[in-house]
Coordinates of C-alpha atoms in Angstrom, one line a residue:
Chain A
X1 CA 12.9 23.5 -3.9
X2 CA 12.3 23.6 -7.6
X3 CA 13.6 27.5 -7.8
X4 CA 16.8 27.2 -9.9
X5 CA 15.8 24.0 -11.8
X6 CA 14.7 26.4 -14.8
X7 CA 12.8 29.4 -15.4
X8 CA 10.6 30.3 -12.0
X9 CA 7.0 30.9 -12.4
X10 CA 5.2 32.4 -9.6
X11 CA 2.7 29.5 -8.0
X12 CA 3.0 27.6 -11.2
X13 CA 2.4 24.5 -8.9
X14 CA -1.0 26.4 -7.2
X15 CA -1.9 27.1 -11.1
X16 CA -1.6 23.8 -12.5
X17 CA -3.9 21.9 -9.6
X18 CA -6.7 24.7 -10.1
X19 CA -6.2 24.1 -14.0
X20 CA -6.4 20.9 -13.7
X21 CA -9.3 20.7 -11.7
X22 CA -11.3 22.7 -13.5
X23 CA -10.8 20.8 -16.6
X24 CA -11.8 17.5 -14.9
X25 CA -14.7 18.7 -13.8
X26 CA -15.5 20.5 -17.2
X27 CA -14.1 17.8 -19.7
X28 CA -13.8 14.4 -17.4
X29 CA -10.4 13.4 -16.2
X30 CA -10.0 10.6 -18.6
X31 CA -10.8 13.3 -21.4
X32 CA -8.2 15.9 -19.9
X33 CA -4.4 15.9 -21.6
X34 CA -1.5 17.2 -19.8
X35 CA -0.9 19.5 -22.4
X36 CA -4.4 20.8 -21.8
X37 CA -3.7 21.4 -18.6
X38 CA -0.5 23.2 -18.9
X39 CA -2.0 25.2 -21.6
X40 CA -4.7 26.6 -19.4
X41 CA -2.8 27.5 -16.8
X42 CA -0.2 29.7 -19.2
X43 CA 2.7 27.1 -18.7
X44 CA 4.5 24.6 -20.5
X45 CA 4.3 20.6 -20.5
X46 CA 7.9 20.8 -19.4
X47 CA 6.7 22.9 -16.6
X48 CA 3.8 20.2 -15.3
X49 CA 6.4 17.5 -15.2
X50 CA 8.7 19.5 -13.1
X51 CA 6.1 19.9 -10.5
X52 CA 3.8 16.4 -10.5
X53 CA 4.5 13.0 -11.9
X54 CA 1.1 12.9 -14.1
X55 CA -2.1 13.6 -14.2
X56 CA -3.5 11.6 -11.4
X57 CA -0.5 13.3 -9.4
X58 CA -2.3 16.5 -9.5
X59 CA -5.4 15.4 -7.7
X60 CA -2.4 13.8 -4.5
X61 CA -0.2 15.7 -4.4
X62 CA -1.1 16.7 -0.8
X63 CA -1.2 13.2 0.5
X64 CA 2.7 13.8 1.1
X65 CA 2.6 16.9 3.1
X66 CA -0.3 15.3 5.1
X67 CA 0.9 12.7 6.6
X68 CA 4.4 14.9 6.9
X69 CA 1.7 17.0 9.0
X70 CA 0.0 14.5 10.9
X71 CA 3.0 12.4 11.6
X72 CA 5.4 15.1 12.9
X73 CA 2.2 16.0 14.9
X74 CA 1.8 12.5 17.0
X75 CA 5.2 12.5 17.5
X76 CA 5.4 15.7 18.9
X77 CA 2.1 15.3 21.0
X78 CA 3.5 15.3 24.9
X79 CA 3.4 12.3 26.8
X80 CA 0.8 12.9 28.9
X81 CA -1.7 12.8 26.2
X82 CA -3.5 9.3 25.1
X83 CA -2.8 7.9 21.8
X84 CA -6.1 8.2 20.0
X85 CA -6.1 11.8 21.2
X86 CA -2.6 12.9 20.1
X87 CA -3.9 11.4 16.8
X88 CA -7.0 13.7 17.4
X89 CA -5.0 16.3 17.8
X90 CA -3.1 16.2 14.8
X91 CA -6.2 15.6 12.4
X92 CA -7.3 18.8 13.7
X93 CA -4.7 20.5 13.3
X94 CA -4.4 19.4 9.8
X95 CA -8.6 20.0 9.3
X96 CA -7.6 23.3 10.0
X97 CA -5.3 23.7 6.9
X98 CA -7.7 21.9 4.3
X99 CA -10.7 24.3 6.0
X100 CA -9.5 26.6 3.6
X101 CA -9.7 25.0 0.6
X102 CA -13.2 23.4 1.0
X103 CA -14.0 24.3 -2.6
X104 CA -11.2 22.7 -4.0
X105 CA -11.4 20.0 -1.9
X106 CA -15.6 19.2 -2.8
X107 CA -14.4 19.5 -6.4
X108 CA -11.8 17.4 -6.6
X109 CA -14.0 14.8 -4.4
X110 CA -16.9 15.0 -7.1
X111 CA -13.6 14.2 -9.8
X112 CA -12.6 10.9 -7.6
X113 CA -16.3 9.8 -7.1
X114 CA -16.4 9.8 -10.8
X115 CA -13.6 7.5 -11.3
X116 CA -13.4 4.1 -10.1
X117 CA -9.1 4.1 -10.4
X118 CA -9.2 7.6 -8.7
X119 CA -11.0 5.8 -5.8
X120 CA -8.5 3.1 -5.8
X121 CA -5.4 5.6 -5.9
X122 CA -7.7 7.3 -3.0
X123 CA -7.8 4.3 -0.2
X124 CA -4.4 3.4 -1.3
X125 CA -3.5 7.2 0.2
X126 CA -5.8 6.7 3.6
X127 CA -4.3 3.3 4.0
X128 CA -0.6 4.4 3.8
X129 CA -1.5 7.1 6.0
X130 CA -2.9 4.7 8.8
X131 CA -0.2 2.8 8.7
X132 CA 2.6 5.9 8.7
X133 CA 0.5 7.1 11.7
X134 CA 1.1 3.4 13.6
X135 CA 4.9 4.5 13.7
X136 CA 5.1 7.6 15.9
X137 CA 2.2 5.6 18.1
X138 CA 4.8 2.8 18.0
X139 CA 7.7 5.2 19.5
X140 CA 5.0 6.0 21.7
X141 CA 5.0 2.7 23.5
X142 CA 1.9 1.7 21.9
X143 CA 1.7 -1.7 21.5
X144 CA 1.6 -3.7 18.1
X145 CA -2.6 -3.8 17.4
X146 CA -3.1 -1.4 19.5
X147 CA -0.9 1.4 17.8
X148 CA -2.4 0.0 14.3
X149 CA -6.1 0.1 15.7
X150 CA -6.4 3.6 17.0
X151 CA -4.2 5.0 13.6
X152 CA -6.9 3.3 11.6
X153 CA -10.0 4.6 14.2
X154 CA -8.4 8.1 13.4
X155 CA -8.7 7.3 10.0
X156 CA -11.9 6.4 10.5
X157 CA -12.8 9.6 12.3
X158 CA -11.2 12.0 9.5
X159 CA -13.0 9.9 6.3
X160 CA -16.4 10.8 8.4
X161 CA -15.5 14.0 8.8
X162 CA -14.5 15.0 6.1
X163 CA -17.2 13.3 4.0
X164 CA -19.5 15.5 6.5
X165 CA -17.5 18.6 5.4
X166 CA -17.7 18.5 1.9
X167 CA -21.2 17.8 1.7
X168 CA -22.9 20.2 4.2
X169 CA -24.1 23.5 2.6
X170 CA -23.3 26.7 4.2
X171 CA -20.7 27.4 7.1
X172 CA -18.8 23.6 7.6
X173 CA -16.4 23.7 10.5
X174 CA -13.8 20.5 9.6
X175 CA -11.8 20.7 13.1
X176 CA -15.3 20.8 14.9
X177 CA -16.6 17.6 13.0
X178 CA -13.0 16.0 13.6
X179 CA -13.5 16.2 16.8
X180 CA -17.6 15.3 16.9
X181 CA -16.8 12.3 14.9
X182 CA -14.2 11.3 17.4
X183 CA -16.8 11.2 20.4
X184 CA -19.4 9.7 18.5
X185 CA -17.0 6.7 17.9
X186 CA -16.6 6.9 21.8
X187 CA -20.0 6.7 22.3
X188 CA -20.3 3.9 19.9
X189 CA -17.7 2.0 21.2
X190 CA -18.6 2.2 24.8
X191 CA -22.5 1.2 24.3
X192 CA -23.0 -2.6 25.2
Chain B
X1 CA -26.8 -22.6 -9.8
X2 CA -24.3 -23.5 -12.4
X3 CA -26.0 -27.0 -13.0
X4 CA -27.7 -27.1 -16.1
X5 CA -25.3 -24.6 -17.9
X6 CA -23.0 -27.5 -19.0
X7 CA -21.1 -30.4 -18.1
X8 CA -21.3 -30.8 -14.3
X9 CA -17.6 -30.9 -12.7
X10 CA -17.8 -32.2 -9.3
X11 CA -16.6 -28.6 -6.8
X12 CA -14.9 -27.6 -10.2
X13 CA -14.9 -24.0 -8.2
X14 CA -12.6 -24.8 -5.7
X15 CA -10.5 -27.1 -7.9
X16 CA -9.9 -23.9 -9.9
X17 CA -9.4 -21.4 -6.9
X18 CA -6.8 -24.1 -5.9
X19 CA -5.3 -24.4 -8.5
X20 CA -5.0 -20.4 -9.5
X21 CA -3.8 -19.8 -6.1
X22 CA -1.3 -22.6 -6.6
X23 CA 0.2 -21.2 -9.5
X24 CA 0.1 -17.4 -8.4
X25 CA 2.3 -18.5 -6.0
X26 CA 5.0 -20.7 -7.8
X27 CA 4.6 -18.0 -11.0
X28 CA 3.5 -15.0 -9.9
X29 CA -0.3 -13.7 -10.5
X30 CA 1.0 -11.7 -13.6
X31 CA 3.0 -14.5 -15.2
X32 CA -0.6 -17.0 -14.7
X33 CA -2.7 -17.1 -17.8
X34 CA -6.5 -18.7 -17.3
X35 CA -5.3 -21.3 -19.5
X36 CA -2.8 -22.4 -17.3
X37 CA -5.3 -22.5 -13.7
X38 CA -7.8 -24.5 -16.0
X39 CA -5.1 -27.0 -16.8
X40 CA -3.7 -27.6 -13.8
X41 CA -7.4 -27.8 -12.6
X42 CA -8.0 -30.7 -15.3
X43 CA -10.4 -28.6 -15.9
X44 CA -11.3 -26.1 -19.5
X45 CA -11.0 -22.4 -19.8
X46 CA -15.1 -22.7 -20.8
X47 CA -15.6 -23.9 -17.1
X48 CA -13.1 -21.3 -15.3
X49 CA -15.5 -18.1 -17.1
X50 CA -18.7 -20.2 -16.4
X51 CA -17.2 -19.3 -12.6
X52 CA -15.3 -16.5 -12.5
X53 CA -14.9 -13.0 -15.1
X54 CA -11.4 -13.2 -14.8
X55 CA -8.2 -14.3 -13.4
X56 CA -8.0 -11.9 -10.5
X57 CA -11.6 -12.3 -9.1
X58 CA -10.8 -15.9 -8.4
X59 CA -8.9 -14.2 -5.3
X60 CA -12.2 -12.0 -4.4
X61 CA -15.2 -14.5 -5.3
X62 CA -15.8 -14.7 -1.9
X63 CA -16.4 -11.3 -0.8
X64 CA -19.8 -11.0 -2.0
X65 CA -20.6 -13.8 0.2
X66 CA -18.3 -12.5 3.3
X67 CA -20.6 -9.2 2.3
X68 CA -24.2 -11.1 2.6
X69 CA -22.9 -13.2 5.4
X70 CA -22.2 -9.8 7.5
X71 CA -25.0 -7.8 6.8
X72 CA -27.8 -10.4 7.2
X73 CA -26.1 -10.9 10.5
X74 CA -25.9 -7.2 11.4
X75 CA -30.0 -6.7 10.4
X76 CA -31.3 -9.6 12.4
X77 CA -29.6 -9.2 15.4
X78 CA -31.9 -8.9 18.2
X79 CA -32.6 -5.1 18.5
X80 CA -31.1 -4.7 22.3
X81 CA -28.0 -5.4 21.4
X82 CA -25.6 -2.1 20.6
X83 CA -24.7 -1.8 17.2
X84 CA -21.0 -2.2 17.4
X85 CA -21.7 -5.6 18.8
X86 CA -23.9 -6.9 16.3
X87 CA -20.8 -5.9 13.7
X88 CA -18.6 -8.1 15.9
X89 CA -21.0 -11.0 16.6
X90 CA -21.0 -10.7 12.7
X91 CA -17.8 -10.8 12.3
X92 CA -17.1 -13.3 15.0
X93 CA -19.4 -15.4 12.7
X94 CA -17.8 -14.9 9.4
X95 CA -14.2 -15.4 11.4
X96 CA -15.1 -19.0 12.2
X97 CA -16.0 -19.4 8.3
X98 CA -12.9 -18.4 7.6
X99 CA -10.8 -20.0 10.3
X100 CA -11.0 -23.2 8.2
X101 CA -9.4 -21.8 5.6
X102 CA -6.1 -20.3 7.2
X103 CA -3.3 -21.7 4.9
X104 CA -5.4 -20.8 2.0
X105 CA -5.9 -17.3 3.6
X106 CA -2.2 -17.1 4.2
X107 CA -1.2 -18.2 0.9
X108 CA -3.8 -15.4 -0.8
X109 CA -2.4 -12.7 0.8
X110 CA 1.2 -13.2 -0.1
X111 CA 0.1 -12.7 -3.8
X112 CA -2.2 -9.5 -3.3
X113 CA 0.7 -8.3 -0.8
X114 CA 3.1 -9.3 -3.8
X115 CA 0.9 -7.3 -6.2
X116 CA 0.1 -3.3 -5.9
X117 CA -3.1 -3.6 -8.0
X118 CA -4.2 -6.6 -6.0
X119 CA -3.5 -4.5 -2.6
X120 CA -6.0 -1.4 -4.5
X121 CA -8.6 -4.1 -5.3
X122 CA -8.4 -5.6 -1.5
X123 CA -8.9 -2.2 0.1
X124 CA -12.2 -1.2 -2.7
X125 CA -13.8 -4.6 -1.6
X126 CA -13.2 -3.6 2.3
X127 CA -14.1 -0.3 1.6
X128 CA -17.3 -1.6 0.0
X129 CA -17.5 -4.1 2.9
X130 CA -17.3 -0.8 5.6
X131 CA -20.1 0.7 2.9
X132 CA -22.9 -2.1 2.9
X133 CA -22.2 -2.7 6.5
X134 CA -23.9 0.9 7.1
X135 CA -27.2 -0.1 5.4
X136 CA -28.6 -2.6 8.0
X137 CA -26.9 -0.4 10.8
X138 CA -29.0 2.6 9.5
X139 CA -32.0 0.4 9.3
X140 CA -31.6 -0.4 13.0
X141 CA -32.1 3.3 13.7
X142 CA -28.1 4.5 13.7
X143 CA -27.8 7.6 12.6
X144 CA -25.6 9.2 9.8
X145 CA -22.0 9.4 11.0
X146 CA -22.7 7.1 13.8
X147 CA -23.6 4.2 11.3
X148 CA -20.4 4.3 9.2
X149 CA -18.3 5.1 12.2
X150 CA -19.5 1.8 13.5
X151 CA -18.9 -0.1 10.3
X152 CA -15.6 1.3 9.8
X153 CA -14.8 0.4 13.3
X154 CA -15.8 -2.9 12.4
X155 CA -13.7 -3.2 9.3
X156 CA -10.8 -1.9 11.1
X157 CA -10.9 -4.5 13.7
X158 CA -11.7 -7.0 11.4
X159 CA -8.6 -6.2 9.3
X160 CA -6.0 -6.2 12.5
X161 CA -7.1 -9.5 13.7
X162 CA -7.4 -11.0 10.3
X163 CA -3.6 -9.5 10.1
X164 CA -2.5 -11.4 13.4
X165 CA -4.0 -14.7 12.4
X166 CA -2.2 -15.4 9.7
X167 CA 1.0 -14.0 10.5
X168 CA 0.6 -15.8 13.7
X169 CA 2.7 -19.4 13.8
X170 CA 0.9 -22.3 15.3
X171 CA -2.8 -22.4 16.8
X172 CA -4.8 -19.2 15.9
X173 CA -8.3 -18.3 16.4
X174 CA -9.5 -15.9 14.5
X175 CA -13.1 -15.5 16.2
X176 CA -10.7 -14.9 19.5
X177 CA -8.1 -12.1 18.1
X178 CA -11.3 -10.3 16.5
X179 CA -13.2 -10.2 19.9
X180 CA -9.6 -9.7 21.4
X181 CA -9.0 -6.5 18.5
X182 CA -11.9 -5.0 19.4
X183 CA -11.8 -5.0 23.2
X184 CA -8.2 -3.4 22.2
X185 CA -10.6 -0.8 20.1
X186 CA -12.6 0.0 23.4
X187 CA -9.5 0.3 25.5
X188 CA -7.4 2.9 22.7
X189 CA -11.6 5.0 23.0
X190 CA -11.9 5.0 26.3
X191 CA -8.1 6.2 27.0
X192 CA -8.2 10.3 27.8

């Protein structure tokens, strides 16, 4: 916790990323200074560097709690259940959580887009998280490709989805299109 | 065709991609200048640009024509076979390409593993791969999701057995683990 480190400001993280964002979308991230951003959201530099590493941080900070999430998740998943499913499983449950920030979540994908080294930074995150989602498939008993495979399939599945999500217009259910993405890779996988 | 744009070198492009990759892994890819690969090429810095835009997309000058090769194969496949399988067949295709070239495969990943930027650059070009791959599937009457679904299925399974091959010692068949990796894919699927 950061609490004690210096003077507490309520949500000053929550403040920062919605400052932030809106100044990449309104000025361009490569426009956007961290003192800018610290400045519109009422705190100081000092502050922003307490909380994120720089400016790209901002827009990943969540990777990190993610794949805490989705991890925990497949390891916890009971025996019983298959391996692509516990991964399923835990990508709903973590749709779930970002189904409330779908605003936030279509802005900062329209910031990314924009920005070729964004995108980088961006597959660097989904591939890390494939290949921290292998582990708990490993302790599983899932076998070397195998446990690789379906953590990358369920990669697959949430990119889909969530690329689905962000773009519809009107009511978007993430979970739901988790979980219709995952049987349409079933169906296209069992076709011969 | 280079001809005509200067003094003719006799396969002065693979001398040079030989030579780079030679040096990126006695040096390091950061501690190679152009000047250096063109040298130890016997070749001059005038011929390595006539090639290639810089030093590091001596290590990607073949995706474009990895890219071609796959979707030309995915678009005229005959139409009754399932779209998945005309990925693979693809790939199958472009696997026994590359399966001439394993030591020089090896050898090139070392340095992008060796190299975080590298790593970014080799997930964009997959990522772009997964992208194009989508077009002909799209034009074969896949629909939305289920067309990159399928291509990213494809990537995935492409990029596990690619990772067996070379980490495998002796005989290794690459057209066999990618056939191999996706039957694995069907298996993890079809598992409830």
């Amino acid at each position: 916790m950061i609490v004690g480190m210096g003077r507490w400001e309520p949500n000053a993280r929550g403040r920062l990323e919605q400052a932030a964002l809106e100044l990449y979308v309104e000025r361009g991230y490569e426009q956007t200074t961290v003192a800018e951003i610290a400045e519109r959201a009422g705190l100081t530099e000092r502050t922003f560097f307490r909380h994120f590493a720089d400016k790209r941080e901002v827009l990943f900070a969540g990777a990190g709690a993610l794949q805490e999430l989705l991890v925990t998740a497949v390891a916890g998943a009971p025996d019983a259940v298959a391996p692509l499913e516990a991964v399923a499983a835990a990508l709903e449950a973590a749709g779930a959580l970002l189904q409330e920030r779908r605003e936030y979540s279509r802005r900062r994908q329209s910031v990314i887009d924009a920005n070729p080294a964004l995108q980088e930074r961006e597959l660097i995150k989904l591939a890390a998280l494939a290949s921290a989602l292998a582990g708990p498939l490993r302790r599983r008993g899932v076998t070397g490709p195998a446990a690789s495979l379906t953590a990358e399939a369920g990669i697959a599945v949430f990119k889909i989805a969530f690329e689905r999500w962000i773009s519809e217009t009107g009511q978007s259910d993430l979970p739901r299109l988790i979980r219709e993405s995952l049987d349409e890779l079933r169906t296209v996988t069992a076709g011969t």
